[in-house]
Amino acid sequence: MTDEVRVRIDSDGDLVTARAEGRAMAERLGFPRPDPTLIATAISEIARNIVAYAGAGEIILAPFEDANRYGMIVTAVDAGPGIRDVEAALRDEFSGRGGLGLGLPGARRLMDDFELQSDAEHGTKVTMTKWRYRDELARVREERRRRA
């Protein structure tokens, strides 16, 4: 995808870059407040998990569009040891390191779609999407722009 943004995650400092890139893309795509902040927060949570549990990985941000809606797809990948119990990791009370355990469940609550794949051989991949639905006025404006 041409507008895709990739942010390498190696340290806590990279979280700031990933958050900023996510917020900027959400604003460019026209997400209303507070969605850019929610998306940035979700990105921060999964990027923090990459640093804490895998050591390194990548956040990939990509716009998505179909006839009735816009979207922003956030993919986080790492080659870490994987999550032994994915169901438990998605529960609010779970914490793998003795923290509050708000990372993955919190990110899932902030986004519209959330998918997690993890195993010891391939690491972890989190795919999250936030949607923005087009109203009739937006569709008419786009049609006029195409005709002009």
PDB file of N, CA, C and O in Angstrom, residues 1 15 21 23-24 37 44 52 59 64 68-69 72 82 101-102 108-109 111 118 126 137 141-142:
ATOM      1  N   MET A   1       0.856  -1.182   0.000  1.00  0.00           N
ATOM      2  CA  MET A   1       0.000   0.000   0.000  1.00  0.00           C
ATOM      3  C   MET A   1       0.894   1.234   0.000  1.00  0.00           C
ATOM      4  O   MET A   1       1.872   1.300   0.721  1.00  0.00           O
ATOM      5  N   LEU A  15       8.361   4.171  20.916  1.00  0.00           N
ATOM      6  CA  LEU A  15       6.915   4.274  21.165  1.00  0.00           C
ATOM      7  C   LEU A  15       6.408   5.662  20.811  1.00  0.00           C
ATOM      8  O   LEU A  15       5.308   5.821  20.281  1.00  0.00           O
ATOM      9  N   GLU A  21       3.261   8.931  14.612  1.00  0.00           N
ATOM     10  CA  GLU A  21       2.916   8.539  13.236  1.00  0.00           C
ATOM     11  C   GLU A  21       1.463   8.084  13.156  1.00  0.00           C
ATOM     12  O   GLU A  21       0.755   8.389  12.197  1.00  0.00           O
ATOM     13  N   ARG A  23      -1.067   8.933  15.182  1.00  0.00           N
ATOM     14  CA  ARG A  23      -1.953  10.085  15.352  1.00  0.00           C
ATOM     15  C   ARG A  23      -2.007  10.922  14.072  1.00  0.00           C
ATOM     16  O   ARG A  23      -3.083  11.329  13.623  1.00  0.00           O
ATOM     17  N   ALA A  24      -0.832  11.151  13.466  1.00  0.00           N
ATOM     18  CA  ALA A  24      -0.779  11.961  12.243  1.00  0.00           C
ATOM     19  C   ALA A  24      -1.560  11.291  11.104  1.00  0.00           C
ATOM     20  O   ALA A  24      -2.307  11.951  10.380  1.00  0.00           O
ATOM     21  N   THR A  37      -6.347  10.166  19.215  1.00  0.00           N
ATOM     22  CA  THR A  37      -5.745   9.901  20.524  1.00  0.00           C
ATOM     23  C   THR A  37      -5.953   8.440  20.941  1.00  0.00           C
ATOM     24  O   THR A  37      -5.048   7.792  21.473  1.00  0.00           O
ATOM     25  N   SER A  44       0.571   2.664  21.367  1.00  0.00           N
ATOM     26  CA  SER A  44       1.524   2.719  22.469  1.00  0.00           C
ATOM     27  C   SER A  44       1.487   1.438  23.295  1.00  0.00           C
ATOM     28  O   SER A  44       2.532   0.899  23.677  1.00  0.00           O
ATOM     29  N   ALA A  52       8.781  -4.860  25.879  1.00  0.00           N
ATOM     30  CA  ALA A  52       8.841  -5.598  27.145  1.00  0.00           C
ATOM     31  C   ALA A  52       9.006  -7.098  26.952  1.00  0.00           C
ATOM     32  O   ALA A  52       9.729  -7.746  27.720  1.00  0.00           O
ATOM     33  N   ILE A  59       5.893  -1.721  13.957  1.00  0.00           N
ATOM     34  CA  ILE A  59       4.508  -1.263  13.856  1.00  0.00           C
ATOM     35  C   ILE A  59       4.302  -0.801  12.420  1.00  0.00           C
ATOM     36  O   ILE A  59       5.083   0.003  11.904  1.00  0.00           O
ATOM     37  N   PHE A  64      -7.013   2.269   4.911  1.00  0.00           N
ATOM     38  CA  PHE A  64      -7.842   1.323   4.172  1.00  0.00           C
ATOM     39  C   PHE A  64      -9.128   2.052   3.809  1.00  0.00           C
ATOM     40  O   PHE A  64      -9.623   2.862   4.572  1.00  0.00           O
ATOM     41  N   ASN A  68     -18.031   2.285   1.808  1.00  0.00           N
ATOM     42  CA  ASN A  68     -18.800   2.926   2.868  1.00  0.00           C
ATOM     43  C   ASN A  68     -17.994   3.409   4.063  1.00  0.00           C
ATOM     44  O   ASN A  68     -18.541   4.009   4.969  1.00  0.00           O
ATOM     45  N   ARG A  69     -16.697   3.101   4.063  1.00  0.00           N
ATOM     46  CA  ARG A  69     -15.947   3.473   5.253  1.00  0.00           C
ATOM     47  C   ARG A  69     -14.465   3.614   4.945  1.00  0.00           C
ATOM     48  O   ARG A  69     -13.944   3.094   3.971  1.00  0.00           O
ATOM     49  N   MET A  72      -8.105   2.601   9.408  1.00  0.00           N
ATOM     50  CA  MET A  72      -6.668   2.626   9.645  1.00  0.00           C
ATOM     51  C   MET A  72      -6.321   1.297  10.273  1.00  0.00           C
ATOM     52  O   MET A  72      -6.869   0.923  11.310  1.00  0.00           O
ATOM     53  N   GLY A  82       6.540 -15.428  21.767  1.00  0.00           N
ATOM     54  CA  GLY A  82       5.103 -15.694  21.652  1.00  0.00           C
ATOM     55  C   GLY A  82       4.414 -15.618  23.004  1.00  0.00           C
ATOM     56  O   GLY A  82       5.053 -15.506  24.043  1.00  0.00           O
ATOM     57  N   GLY A 101      -1.741  -5.193  33.649  1.00  0.00           N
ATOM     58  CA  GLY A 101      -2.367  -6.063  32.661  1.00  0.00           C
ATOM     59  C   GLY A 101      -3.357  -5.340  31.775  1.00  0.00           C
ATOM     60  O   GLY A 101      -4.344  -5.914  31.334  1.00  0.00           O
ATOM     61  N   LEU A 102      -3.156  -4.068  31.484  1.00  0.00           N
ATOM     62  CA  LEU A 102      -4.092  -3.295  30.671  1.00  0.00           C
ATOM     63  C   LEU A 102      -3.676  -3.227  29.206  1.00  0.00           C
ATOM     64  O   LEU A 102      -4.440  -2.766  28.380  1.00  0.00           O
ATOM     65  N   ARG A 108      -7.432  -3.522  22.657  1.00  0.00           N
ATOM     66  CA  ARG A 108      -8.605  -4.125  21.996  1.00  0.00           C
ATOM     67  C   ARG A 108      -9.855  -3.275  22.208  1.00  0.00           C
ATOM     68  O   ARG A 108     -10.658  -3.094  21.303  1.00  0.00           O
ATOM     69  N   ARG A 109     -10.012  -2.731  23.413  1.00  0.00           N
ATOM     70  CA  ARG A 109     -11.189  -1.888  23.694  1.00  0.00           C
ATOM     71  C   ARG A 109     -11.173  -0.581  22.906  1.00  0.00           C
ATOM     72  O   ARG A 109     -12.219  -0.038  22.560  1.00  0.00           O
ATOM     73  N   MET A 111      -9.935  -0.035  19.874  1.00  0.00           N
ATOM     74  CA  MET A 111     -10.053  -0.186  18.425  1.00  0.00           C
ATOM     75  C   MET A 111     -11.353  -0.921  18.092  1.00  0.00           C
ATOM     76  O   MET A 111     -11.989  -1.503  18.954  1.00  0.00           O
ATOM     77  N   SER A 118      -0.244 -15.671  17.867  1.00  0.00           N
ATOM     78  CA  SER A 118       1.018 -15.788  18.575  1.00  0.00           C
ATOM     79  C   SER A 118       1.391 -17.251  18.751  1.00  0.00           C
ATOM     80  O   SER A 118       0.542 -18.079  19.071  1.00  0.00           O
ATOM     81  N   VAL A 126      -0.229  -8.643  16.030  1.00  0.00           N
ATOM     82  CA  VAL A 126      -1.491  -8.022  16.438  1.00  0.00           C
ATOM     83  C   VAL A 126      -1.953  -7.139  15.284  1.00  0.00           C
ATOM     84  O   VAL A 126      -1.188  -6.313  14.786  1.00  0.00           O
ATOM     85  N   LEU A 137     -23.143  12.822   2.797  1.00  0.00           N
ATOM     86  CA  LEU A 137     -22.497  14.059   2.362  1.00  0.00           C
ATOM     87  C   LEU A 137     -21.054  13.788   1.917  1.00  0.00           C
ATOM     88  O   LEU A 137     -20.613  14.287   0.881  1.00  0.00           O
ATOM     89  N   ARG A 141     -19.522  14.497  -1.856  1.00  0.00           N
ATOM     90  CA  ARG A 141     -18.332  15.338  -2.060  1.00  0.00           C
ATOM     91  C   ARG A 141     -17.246  14.578  -2.823  1.00  0.00           C
ATOM     92  O   ARG A 141     -16.612  15.118  -3.728  1.00  0.00           O
ATOM     93  N   GLU A 142     -17.012  13.333  -2.467  1.00  0.00           N
ATOM     94  CA  GLU A 142     -15.993  12.544  -3.162  1.00  0.00           C
ATOM     95  C   GLU A 142     -16.372  12.321  -4.622  1.00  0.00           C
ATOM     96  O   GLU A 142     -15.517  12.374  -5.504  1.00  0.00           O
TER      97      GLU A 142
END
